[in-house]
Amino acid sequence: MMNSLRYKHILFDLDGTIFDTREADLGGLLAQCHKYFENCTETFESLDRFFGIPGRKTLELLGVKEEDRDTFYDEWVAEILKKKDTVKIFDGILTTLKILKEKGCKFGIITSRTRGGSGLLADSIPLPIREFFNIAICANDVPNPKPHPDSILRYIEITNAKREEILFIGDAHTDCMCADSAGVDFGLALWGFGGQQYIRCAHYFKNPFEIISAVTYSNLKESSFYDFAREINAIGAIGLAYAKDKFDIERYERLQELSALMMTTYSTISFADIKESFIYDKSYPTPKIETRAALFNNKGEILLIKEANGLYTLPGGWCDTHLSVAENAIKEVKEEAGLDCYVVKLIALLDRKKHNKPDFFFGITKVFLQCALGDGEFIQNNETIGREFFSRDNLPSNLRVSTTTKEQLLMCFDAYENKDFQVIVE
């Protein structure tokens, strides 16, 4: 099956989506409010209602007198700069941008910042992300900035992008309003979202890595065909789990046979093999569990095993019924790499069909675990002919993508390198 891009243009808000500027922006605003307003009752939390709104509009909503706004604004900027050391790029953003760029995505920035500033807190395209972006639409580039649609419409005018090809990712209700008004899909960056209200949108991203599966998807015709076959098989399996009448049993078995025949339409795997793995599970159908272990040496390099087919993969495999997920990961590392280890933390629970090809005929949940590296001697066997460590920038091209993709390896690197990494759950 061929991979396609669901969205070709990914637009990002800056503050709160790519850069964590909340402490600097709101902390600076709070300091200025206490300085300007007598008996000020504002708190850091209460000022969060202004995060993502253009600065001049914030002053208007705060009730700052028009004749005082220039001075208030300049002093607010000065307070923000005092806190510039608190600003950082959210974990996973750079890796996600790199992966999406390799897939052919184009990027743009839709920001409430005003054009003309410089430095991490003021530039429309700050230095750390310039390799990915060359278009930024600022608040003073359009007659009506966010939450109005003008900024996205300007991007469409510049690039000739189609609305259905665009995904705008932001962290505020004003970002969602901007996308809705422009007629493009919106994804809420939950890692930067500070609000409590519900926002209705196309996607909710708990972690930047989740953007990848939203942007890429399999050929719709084939994907739908597999989904139909799976559903028919599930109906048959559920029926067989509870049916008592012999004629009902025959009907449910026939449904499973038909679903297997459907699978052969887009598969190179034989009907007999599909039937073996797909039909004769008489219990209620649930996803299978696959474990993958990420182990790093003292150089920060990741361990991959080399299989007899010459392809590299993370150690792992199907979870045995008598073992826990952690026990299975430890067993696979010992069998395939000859190493002792123990589990340190969970990295991700991924839905295999969103990431790995070819598609399978049953649901699979991939469990990625970071493990501590121990000792052990490698012994070549029928399945594994070697083990090697690779750096982030020197990953092998000959990966066994049915089990381990480059994106999944980069995800593991991010989890290893960032102590505050948030577990990905699909």
GROMACS .gro file of C-alpha atoms in nm:
model
  426
    1MET     CA    1   0.000   0.000   0.000
    2MET     CA    2   0.123   0.348  -0.089
    3ASN     CA    3   0.149   0.621   0.172
    4SER     CA    4  -0.015   0.958   0.102
    5LEU     CA    5  -0.023   1.290   0.280
    6ARG     CA    6  -0.354   1.383   0.428
    7TYR     CA    7  -0.224   1.738   0.480
    8LYS     CA    8   0.049   1.892   0.265
    9HIS     CA    9   0.068   2.226   0.449
   10ILE     CA   10   0.114   2.232   0.827
   11LEU     CA   11   0.070   2.574   0.988
   12PHE     CA   12   0.188   2.635   1.343
   13ASP     CA   13   0.122   2.897   1.604
   14LEU     CA   14   0.448   2.999   1.772
   15ASP     CA   15   0.397   3.082   2.138
   16GLY     CA   16   0.248   2.793   2.334
   17THR     CA   17   0.273   2.555   2.040
   18ILE     CA   18   0.636   2.549   1.925
   19PHE     CA   19   0.787   2.759   2.203
   20ASP     CA   20   0.695   2.738   2.570
   21THR     CA   21   0.669   3.109   2.644
   22ARG     CA   22   0.385   3.103   2.896
   23GLU     CA   23   0.598   3.179   3.202
   24ALA     CA   24   0.776   3.468   3.031
   25ASP     CA   25   0.466   3.622   2.869
   26LEU     CA   26   0.223   3.587   3.155
   27GLY     CA   27   0.481   3.643   3.427
   28GLY     CA   28   0.583   3.966   3.260
   29LEU     CA   29   0.222   4.073   3.215
   30LEU     CA   30   0.144   3.997   3.579
   31ALA     CA   31   0.437   4.209   3.698
   32GLN     CA   32   0.320   4.496   3.480
   33CYS     CA   33  -0.041   4.465   3.597
   34HIS     CA   34   0.061   4.490   3.962
   35LYS     CA   35   0.271   4.793   3.874
   36TYR     CA   36  -0.003   4.966   3.674
   37PHE     CA   37  -0.331   4.876   3.847
   38GLU     CA   38  -0.389   4.973   4.208
   39ASN     CA   39  -0.522   4.682   4.417
   40CYS     CA   40  -0.470   4.443   4.125
   41THR     CA   41  -0.646   4.108   4.173
   42GLU     CA   42  -0.504   3.937   3.863
   43THR     CA   43  -0.307   3.615   3.904
   44PHE     CA   44  -0.086   3.415   3.670
   45GLU     CA   45  -0.373   3.174   3.617
   46SER     CA   46  -0.634   3.443   3.553
   47LEU     CA   47  -0.415   3.610   3.289
   48ASP     CA   48  -0.403   3.284   3.094
   49ARG     CA   49  -0.719   3.404   2.918
   50PHE     CA   50  -0.499   3.642   2.720
   51PHE     CA   51  -0.235   3.390   2.614
   52GLY     CA   52  -0.228   3.372   2.235
   53ILE     CA   53  -0.403   3.707   2.187
   54PRO     CA   54  -0.203   3.991   2.021
   55GLY     CA   55  -0.037   4.211   2.281
   56ARG     CA   56  -0.211   4.536   2.185
   57LYS     CA   57  -0.550   4.364   2.197
   58THR     CA   58  -0.463   4.227   2.541
   59LEU     CA   59  -0.404   4.577   2.674
   60GLU     CA   60  -0.740   4.689   2.537
   61LEU     CA   61  -0.918   4.395   2.702
   62LEU     CA   62  -0.734   4.460   3.030
   63GLY     CA   63  -0.868   4.814   3.032
   64VAL     CA   64  -0.537   4.994   2.995
   65LYS     CA   65  -0.603   5.355   2.896
   66GLU     CA   66  -0.530   5.422   2.531
   67GLU     CA   67  -0.280   5.697   2.608
   68ASP     CA   68  -0.087   5.456   2.838
   69ARG     CA   69  -0.076   5.155   2.609
   70ASP     CA   70   0.254   5.227   2.435
   71THR     CA   71   0.436   5.270   2.766
   72PHE     CA   72   0.262   4.968   2.921
   73TYR     CA   73   0.349   4.755   2.620
   74ASP     CA   74   0.716   4.856   2.613
   75GLU     CA   75   0.752   4.788   2.985
   76TRP     CA   76   0.576   4.452   2.943
   77VAL     CA   77   0.828   4.354   2.674
   78ALA     CA   78   1.109   4.454   2.911
   79GLU     CA   79   0.962   4.228   3.181
   80ILE     CA   80   0.935   3.941   2.931
   81LEU     CA   81   1.300   3.977   2.835
   82LYS     CA   82   1.398   3.941   3.199
   83LYS     CA   83   1.247   3.591   3.183
   84LYS     CA   84   1.390   3.487   2.845
   85ASP     CA   85   1.585   3.202   3.003
   86THR     CA   86   1.256   3.026   3.080
   87VAL     CA   87   1.169   3.000   2.709
   88LYS     CA   88   1.233   2.667   2.537
   89ILE     CA   89   1.112   2.458   2.245
   90PHE     CA   90   0.861   2.195   2.348
   91ASP     CA   91   1.002   1.842   2.355
   92GLY     CA   92   0.946   1.649   2.033
   93ILE     CA   93   0.878   1.952   1.811
   94LEU     CA   94   1.209   1.955   1.622
   95THR     CA   95   1.206   1.581   1.563
   96THR     CA   96   0.846   1.595   1.440
   97LEU     CA   97   0.926   1.883   1.204
   98LYS     CA   98   1.222   1.690   1.065
   99ILE     CA   99   1.012   1.379   1.001
  100LEU     CA  100   0.731   1.574   0.836
  101LYS     CA  101   0.977   1.766   0.620
  102GLU     CA  102   1.125   1.438   0.496
  103LYS     CA  103   0.772   1.327   0.405
  104GLY     CA  104   0.728   1.636   0.188
  105CYS     CA  105   0.521   1.862   0.413
  106LYS     CA  106   0.541   2.240   0.376
  107PHE     CA  107   0.531   2.462   0.683
  108GLY     CA  108   0.407   2.807   0.776
  109ILE     CA  109   0.374   3.015   1.092
  110ILE     CA  110   0.057   3.197   1.196
  111THR     CA  111   0.150   3.413   1.494
  112SER     CA  112   0.021   3.693   1.711
  113ARG     CA  113   0.372   3.836   1.721
  114THR     CA  114   0.428   4.158   1.525
  115ARG     CA  115   0.677   4.175   1.242
  116GLY     CA  116   0.994   4.369   1.310
  117GLY     CA  117   1.110   4.215   1.634
  118SER     CA  118   1.426   4.012   1.682
  119GLY     CA  119   1.542   3.739   1.917
  120LEU     CA  120   1.379   3.423   2.045
  121LEU     CA  121   1.081   3.604   2.195
  122ALA     CA  122   1.009   3.849   1.914
  123ASP     CA  123   1.128   3.713   1.579
  124SER     CA  124   0.857   3.582   1.346
  125ILE     CA  125   1.080   3.284   1.258
  126PRO     CA  126   1.323   3.234   1.549
  127LEU     CA  127   1.665   3.090   1.466
  128PRO     CA  128   1.613   2.736   1.609
  129ILE     CA  129   1.335   2.662   1.354
  130ARG     CA  130   1.452   2.852   1.044
  131GLU     CA  131   1.558   2.536   0.863
  132PHE     CA  132   1.190   2.434   0.849
  133PHE     CA  133   1.006   2.762   0.792
  134ASN     CA  134   1.031   3.040   0.536
  135ILE     CA  135   0.678   3.181   0.558
  136ALA     CA  136   0.539   3.357   0.866
  137ILE     CA  137   0.221   3.563   0.881
  138CYS     CA  138   0.234   3.809   1.172
  139ALA     CA  139  -0.041   4.007   1.342
  140ASN     CA  140   0.056   4.330   1.164
  141ASP     CA  141   0.076   4.162   0.821
  142VAL     CA  142  -0.304   4.145   0.788
  143PRO     CA  143  -0.596   4.381   0.857
  144ASN     CA  144  -0.745   4.145   1.116
  145PRO     CA  145  -0.519   3.895   1.296
  146LYS     CA  146  -0.631   3.588   1.492
  147PRO     CA  147  -0.906   3.495   1.572
  148HIS     CA  148  -1.004   3.627   1.228
  149PRO     CA  149  -0.915   3.412   0.923
  150ASP     CA  150  -0.702   3.677   0.747
  151SER     CA  151  -0.366   3.522   0.843
  152ILE     CA  152  -0.447   3.179   0.700
  153LEU     CA  153  -0.610   3.334   0.395
  154ARG     CA  154  -0.288   3.529   0.335
  155TYR     CA  155  -0.091   3.202   0.351
  156ILE     CA  156  -0.330   3.048   0.097
  157GLU     CA  157  -0.284   3.352  -0.127
  158ILE     CA  158   0.097   3.321  -0.111
  159THR     CA  159   0.120   2.944  -0.162
  160ASN     CA  160  -0.195   2.859  -0.362
  161ALA     CA  161  -0.257   2.583  -0.107
  162LYS     CA  162  -0.600   2.422  -0.104
  163ARG     CA  163  -0.798   2.444   0.217
  164GLU     CA  164  -0.838   2.067   0.244
  165GLU     CA  165  -0.457   2.031   0.232
  166ILE     CA  166  -0.400   2.256   0.535
  167LEU     CA  167  -0.378   2.168   0.904
  168PHE     CA  168  -0.333   2.454   1.151
  169ILE     CA  169  -0.193   2.357   1.492
  170GLY     CA  170  -0.226   2.590   1.788
  171ASP     CA  171  -0.284   2.598   2.161
  172ALA     CA  172  -0.566   2.851   2.203
  173HIS     CA  173  -0.933   2.897   2.129
  174THR     CA  174  -0.843   3.197   1.912
  175ASP     CA  175  -0.629   2.965   1.694
  176CYS     CA  176  -0.924   2.729   1.649
  177MET     CA  177  -1.154   3.020   1.560
  178CYS     CA  178  -0.902   3.136   1.301
  179ALA     CA  179  -0.888   2.789   1.141
  180ASP     CA  180  -1.265   2.743   1.145
  181SER     CA  181  -1.324   3.083   0.984
  182ALA     CA  182  -1.067   3.005   0.714
  183GLY     CA  183  -1.222   2.665   0.643
  184VAL     CA  184  -0.920   2.451   0.736
  185ASP     CA  185  -0.876   2.170   0.988
  186PHE     CA  186  -0.743   2.254   1.333
  187GLY     CA  187  -0.533   2.047   1.574
  188LEU     CA  188  -0.517   2.147   1.940
  189ALA     CA  189  -0.166   2.129   2.091
  190LEU     CA  190  -0.260   1.998   2.433
  191TRP     CA  191   0.099   2.027   2.555
  192GLY     CA  192   0.061   2.406   2.547
  193PHE     CA  193  -0.312   2.441   2.609
  194GLY     CA  194  -0.382   2.607   2.942
  195GLY     CA  195  -0.758   2.648   2.914
  196GLN     CA  196  -1.032   2.448   3.076
  197GLN     CA  197  -1.304   2.494   2.816
  198TYR     CA  198  -1.378   2.227   2.557
  199ILE     CA  199  -1.263   2.312   2.205
  200ARG     CA  200  -1.420   2.122   1.916
  201CYS     CA  201  -1.166   2.049   1.643
  202ALA     CA  202  -1.041   1.783   1.403
  203HIS     CA  203  -0.745   1.661   1.612
  204TYR     CA  204  -0.627   1.664   1.973
  205PHE     CA  205  -0.251   1.618   2.004
  206LYS     CA  206  -0.115   1.516   2.344
  207ASN     CA  207   0.238   1.499   2.205
  208PRO     CA  208   0.400   1.643   1.888
  209PHE     CA  209   0.468   1.290   1.757
  210GLU     CA  210   0.093   1.235   1.723
  211ILE     CA  211   0.089   1.493   1.443
  212ILE     CA  212   0.274   1.246   1.219
  213SER     CA  213   0.000   0.984   1.210
  214ALA     CA  214  -0.263   1.256   1.154
  215VAL     CA  215  -0.074   1.392   0.855
  216THR     CA  216   0.009   1.059   0.689
  217TYR     CA  217  -0.228   0.779   0.602
  218SER     CA  218  -0.257   0.479   0.370
  219ASN     CA  219  -0.433   0.474   0.036
  220LEU     CA  220  -0.797   0.529   0.129
  221LYS     CA  221  -0.939   0.264  -0.103
  222GLU     CA  222  -0.714  -0.009   0.031
  223SER     CA  223  -0.739   0.110   0.390
  224SER     CA  224  -1.120   0.108   0.377
  225PHE     CA  225  -1.117  -0.238   0.218
  226TYR     CA  226  -0.906  -0.373   0.505
  227ASP     CA  227  -1.132  -0.205   0.757
  228PHE     CA  228  -1.439  -0.366   0.601
  229ALA     CA  229  -1.269  -0.708   0.605
  230ARG     CA  230  -1.166  -0.665   0.969
  231GLU     CA  231  -1.518  -0.568   1.069
  232ILE     CA  232  -1.666  -0.871   0.891
  233ASN     CA  233  -1.410  -1.095   1.061
  234ALA     CA  234  -1.490  -0.940   1.399
  235ILE     CA  235  -1.862  -1.004   1.349
  236GLY     CA  236  -1.781  -1.365   1.268
  237ALA     CA  237  -1.549  -1.406   1.567
  238ILE     CA  238  -1.795  -1.249   1.809
  239GLY     CA  239  -2.071  -1.469   1.672
  240LEU     CA  240  -1.859  -1.782   1.714
  241ALA     CA  241  -1.779  -1.684   2.072
  242TYR     CA  242  -2.148  -1.699   2.167
  243ALA     CA  243  -2.334  -1.901   1.900
  244LYS     CA  244  -2.483  -2.238   1.994
  245ASP     CA  245  -2.693  -2.324   1.689
  246LYS     CA  246  -2.493  -2.521   1.430
  247PHE     CA  247  -2.638  -2.321   1.141
  248ASP     CA  248  -2.541  -1.993   1.309
  249ILE     CA  249  -2.191  -2.131   1.362
  250GLU     CA  250  -2.167  -2.219   0.991
  251ARG     CA  251  -2.279  -1.866   0.894
  252TYR     CA  252  -2.023  -1.700   1.123
  253GLU     CA  253  -1.747  -1.926   0.995
  254ARG     CA  254  -1.844  -1.833   0.640
  255LEU     CA  255  -1.820  -1.464   0.730
  256GLN     CA  256  -1.464  -1.521   0.850
  257GLU     CA  257  -1.378  -1.710   0.532
  258LEU     CA  258  -1.516  -1.425   0.320
  259SER     CA  259  -1.318  -1.171   0.519
  260ALA     CA  260  -0.998  -1.369   0.459
  261LEU     CA  261  -1.076  -1.386   0.087
  262MET     CA  262  -1.123  -1.009   0.086
  263MET     CA  263  -0.782  -0.968   0.247
  264THR     CA  264  -0.610  -1.157  -0.032
  265THR     CA  265  -0.722  -0.889  -0.280
  266TYR     CA  266  -0.457  -0.645  -0.156
  267SER     CA  267  -0.214  -0.886   0.004
  268THR     CA  268   0.073  -1.102  -0.119
  269ILE     CA  269   0.017  -1.341   0.171
  270SER     CA  270  -0.158  -1.665   0.080
  271PHE     CA  271  -0.519  -1.734   0.169
  272ALA     CA  272  -0.406  -2.033   0.376
  273ASP     CA  273  -0.178  -1.815   0.591
  274ILE     CA  274  -0.446  -1.550   0.631
  275LYS     CA  275  -0.694  -1.816   0.727
  276GLU     CA  276  -0.453  -1.958   0.983
  277SER     CA  277  -0.381  -1.628   1.153
  278PHE     CA  278  -0.706  -1.448   1.090
  279ILE     CA  279  -0.997  -1.688   1.106
  280TYR     CA  280  -0.933  -1.942   1.375
  281ASP     CA  281  -0.928  -1.713   1.675
  282LYS     CA  282  -1.254  -1.824   1.833
  283SER     CA  283  -1.250  -1.578   2.118
  284TYR     CA  284  -1.374  -1.219   2.122
  285PRO     CA  285  -1.133  -1.032   1.887
  286THR     CA  286  -0.895  -0.789   2.055
  287PRO     CA  287  -0.566  -0.635   1.936
  288LYS     CA  288  -0.247  -0.836   1.971
  289ILE     CA  289   0.038  -0.693   2.178
  290GLU     CA  290   0.386  -0.640   2.035
  291THR     CA  291   0.674  -0.516   2.250
  292ARG     CA  292   0.979  -0.319   2.132
  293ALA     CA  293   1.272  -0.238   2.361
  294ALA     CA  294   1.486   0.075   2.328
  295LEU     CA  295   1.829   0.038   2.489
  296PHE     CA  296   2.099   0.308   2.486
  297ASN     CA  297   2.471   0.286   2.556
  298ASN     CA  298   2.678   0.546   2.741
  299LYS     CA  299   2.724   0.739   2.414
  300GLY     CA  300   2.349   0.782   2.378
  301GLU     CA  301   2.334   0.538   2.085
  302ILE     CA  302   2.040   0.303   2.036
  303LEU     CA  303   2.067  -0.075   2.003
  304LEU     CA  304   1.936  -0.242   1.689
  305ILE     CA  305   1.952  -0.607   1.600
  306LYS     CA  306   2.028  -0.727   1.247
  307GLU     CA  307   1.804  -1.005   1.126
  308ALA     CA  308   1.893  -1.280   0.883
  309ASN     CA  309   1.725  -1.085   0.603
  310GLY     CA  310   1.981  -0.804   0.651
  311LEU     CA  311   1.732  -0.558   0.799
  312TYR     CA  312   1.764  -0.377   1.132
  313THR     CA  313   1.497  -0.353   1.399
  314LEU     CA  314   1.448  -0.289   1.768
  315PRO     CA  315   1.450  -0.608   1.976
  316GLY     CA  316   1.098  -0.732   2.030
  317GLY     CA  317   0.809  -0.946   1.918
  318TRP     CA  318   0.466  -1.078   2.008
  319CYS     CA  319   0.390  -1.073   2.379
  320ASP     CA  320   0.362  -1.428   2.512
  321THR     CA  321   0.040  -1.500   2.697
  322HIS     CA  322   0.218  -1.608   3.014
  323LEU     CA  323   0.440  -1.295   3.033
  324SER     CA  324   0.373  -0.935   3.123
  325VAL     CA  325   0.468  -0.662   2.875
  326ALA     CA  326   0.785  -0.582   3.069
  327GLU     CA  327   0.879  -0.950   3.109
  328ASN     CA  328   0.831  -1.006   2.737
  329ALA     CA  329   1.052  -0.712   2.643
  330ILE     CA  330   1.330  -0.841   2.871
  331LYS     CA  331   1.296  -1.192   2.723
  332GLU     CA  332   1.315  -1.064   2.363
  333VAL     CA  333   1.626  -0.856   2.434
  334LYS     CA  334   1.799  -1.157   2.587
  335GLU     CA  335   1.700  -1.391   2.302
  336GLU     CA  336   1.772  -1.154   2.014
  337ALA     CA  337   2.061  -0.942   2.144
  338GLY     CA  338   2.205  -1.161   2.417
  339LEU     CA  339   2.180  -0.880   2.671
  340ASP     CA  340   2.036  -0.848   3.017
  341CYS     CA  341   1.816  -0.545   3.081
  342TYR     CA  342   1.533  -0.408   3.289
  343VAL     CA  343   1.249  -0.173   3.198
  344VAL     CA  344   1.296   0.194   3.289
  345LYS     CA  345   0.981   0.356   3.150
  346LEU     CA  346   0.701   0.336   2.898
  347ILE     CA  347   0.760   0.539   2.582
  348ALA     CA  348   0.450   0.480   2.375
  349LEU     CA  349   0.145   0.270   2.299
  350LEU     CA  350   0.099   0.293   1.921
  351ASP     CA  351  -0.165   0.161   1.684
  352ARG     CA  352   0.047  -0.034   1.436
  353LYS     CA  353  -0.166   0.031   1.129
  354LYS     CA  354  -0.099   0.405   1.158
  355HIS     CA  355   0.277   0.363   1.131
  356ASN     CA  356   0.402   0.027   1.002
  357LYS     CA  357   0.355  -0.145   0.667
  358PRO     CA  358   0.235  -0.378   0.532
  359ASP     CA  359  -0.096  -0.378   0.710
  360PHE     CA  360  -0.199  -0.682   0.911
  361PHE     CA  361  -0.536  -0.849   0.929
  362PHE     CA  362  -0.589  -0.789   1.300
  363GLY     CA  363  -0.534  -0.500   1.536
  364ILE     CA  364  -0.190  -0.464   1.692
  365THR     CA  365  -0.084  -0.241   1.981
  366LYS     CA  366   0.289  -0.170   1.976
  367VAL     CA  367   0.440  -0.113   2.321
  368PHE     CA  368   0.770   0.077   2.322
  369LEU     CA  369   0.972   0.052   2.643
  370GLN     CA  370   1.298   0.220   2.738
  371CYS     CA  371   1.523  -0.036   2.904
  372ALA     CA  372   1.847  -0.009   3.098
  373LEU     CA  373   2.139  -0.180   2.924
  374GLY     CA  374   2.312  -0.468   3.100
  375ASP     CA  375   2.584  -0.717   3.008
  376GLY     CA  376   2.565  -1.017   2.782
  377GLU     CA  377   2.729  -1.202   2.495
  378PHE     CA  378   2.573  -1.210   2.151
  379ILE     CA  379   2.531  -1.550   1.988
  380GLN     CA  380   2.430  -1.560   1.623
  381ASN     CA  381   2.119  -1.765   1.553
  382ASN     CA  382   1.870  -1.841   1.276
  383GLU     CA  383   1.684  -1.511   1.325
  384THR     CA  384   1.950  -1.265   1.440
  385ILE     CA  385   2.294  -1.224   1.283
  386GLY     CA  386   2.421  -0.917   1.463
  387ARG     CA  387   2.365  -0.627   1.702
  388GLU     CA  388   2.489  -0.270   1.664
  389PHE     CA  389   2.449   0.070   1.823
  390PHE     CA  390   2.353   0.375   1.615
  391SER     CA  391   2.345   0.747   1.684
  392ARG     CA  392   2.043   0.964   1.610
  393ASP     CA  393   2.214   1.108   1.301
  394ASN     CA  394   2.348   0.778   1.168
  395LEU     CA  395   2.051   0.544   1.162
  396PRO     CA  396   2.060   0.262   0.903
  397SER     CA  397   1.845   0.298   0.593
  398ASN     CA  398   1.772  -0.076   0.575
  399LEU     CA  399   1.515  -0.092   0.854
  400ARG     CA  400   1.250  -0.358   0.886
  401VAL     CA  401   0.970  -0.105   0.863
  402SER     CA  402   0.704  -0.362   0.944
  403THR     CA  403   0.837  -0.355   1.302
  404THR     CA  404   1.054  -0.042   1.336
  405THR     CA  405   1.041   0.284   1.143
  406LYS     CA  406   1.282   0.576   1.150
  407GLU     CA  407   1.011   0.788   1.309
  408GLN     CA  408   0.972   0.535   1.590
  409LEU     CA  409   1.347   0.533   1.652
  410LEU     CA  410   1.354   0.914   1.671
  411MET     CA  411   1.063   0.898   1.913
  412CYS     CA  412   1.272   0.665   2.133
  413PHE     CA  413   1.568   0.905   2.118
  414ASP     CA  414   1.345   1.191   2.231
  415ALA     CA  415   1.211   0.983   2.519
  416TYR     CA  416   1.566   0.893   2.625
  417GLU     CA  417   1.706   1.246   2.596
  418ASN     CA  418   1.418   1.434   2.762
  419LYS     CA  419   1.337   1.354   3.124
  420ASP     CA  420   0.999   1.528   3.093
  421PHE     CA  421   0.894   1.326   2.786
  422GLN     CA  422   0.519   1.259   2.786
  423VAL     CA  423   0.412   0.902   2.712
  424ILE     CA  424   0.238   0.873   2.374
  425VAL     CA  425  -0.092   0.686   2.384
  426GLU     CA  426  -0.292   0.630   2.065
   0.00000   0.00000   0.00000
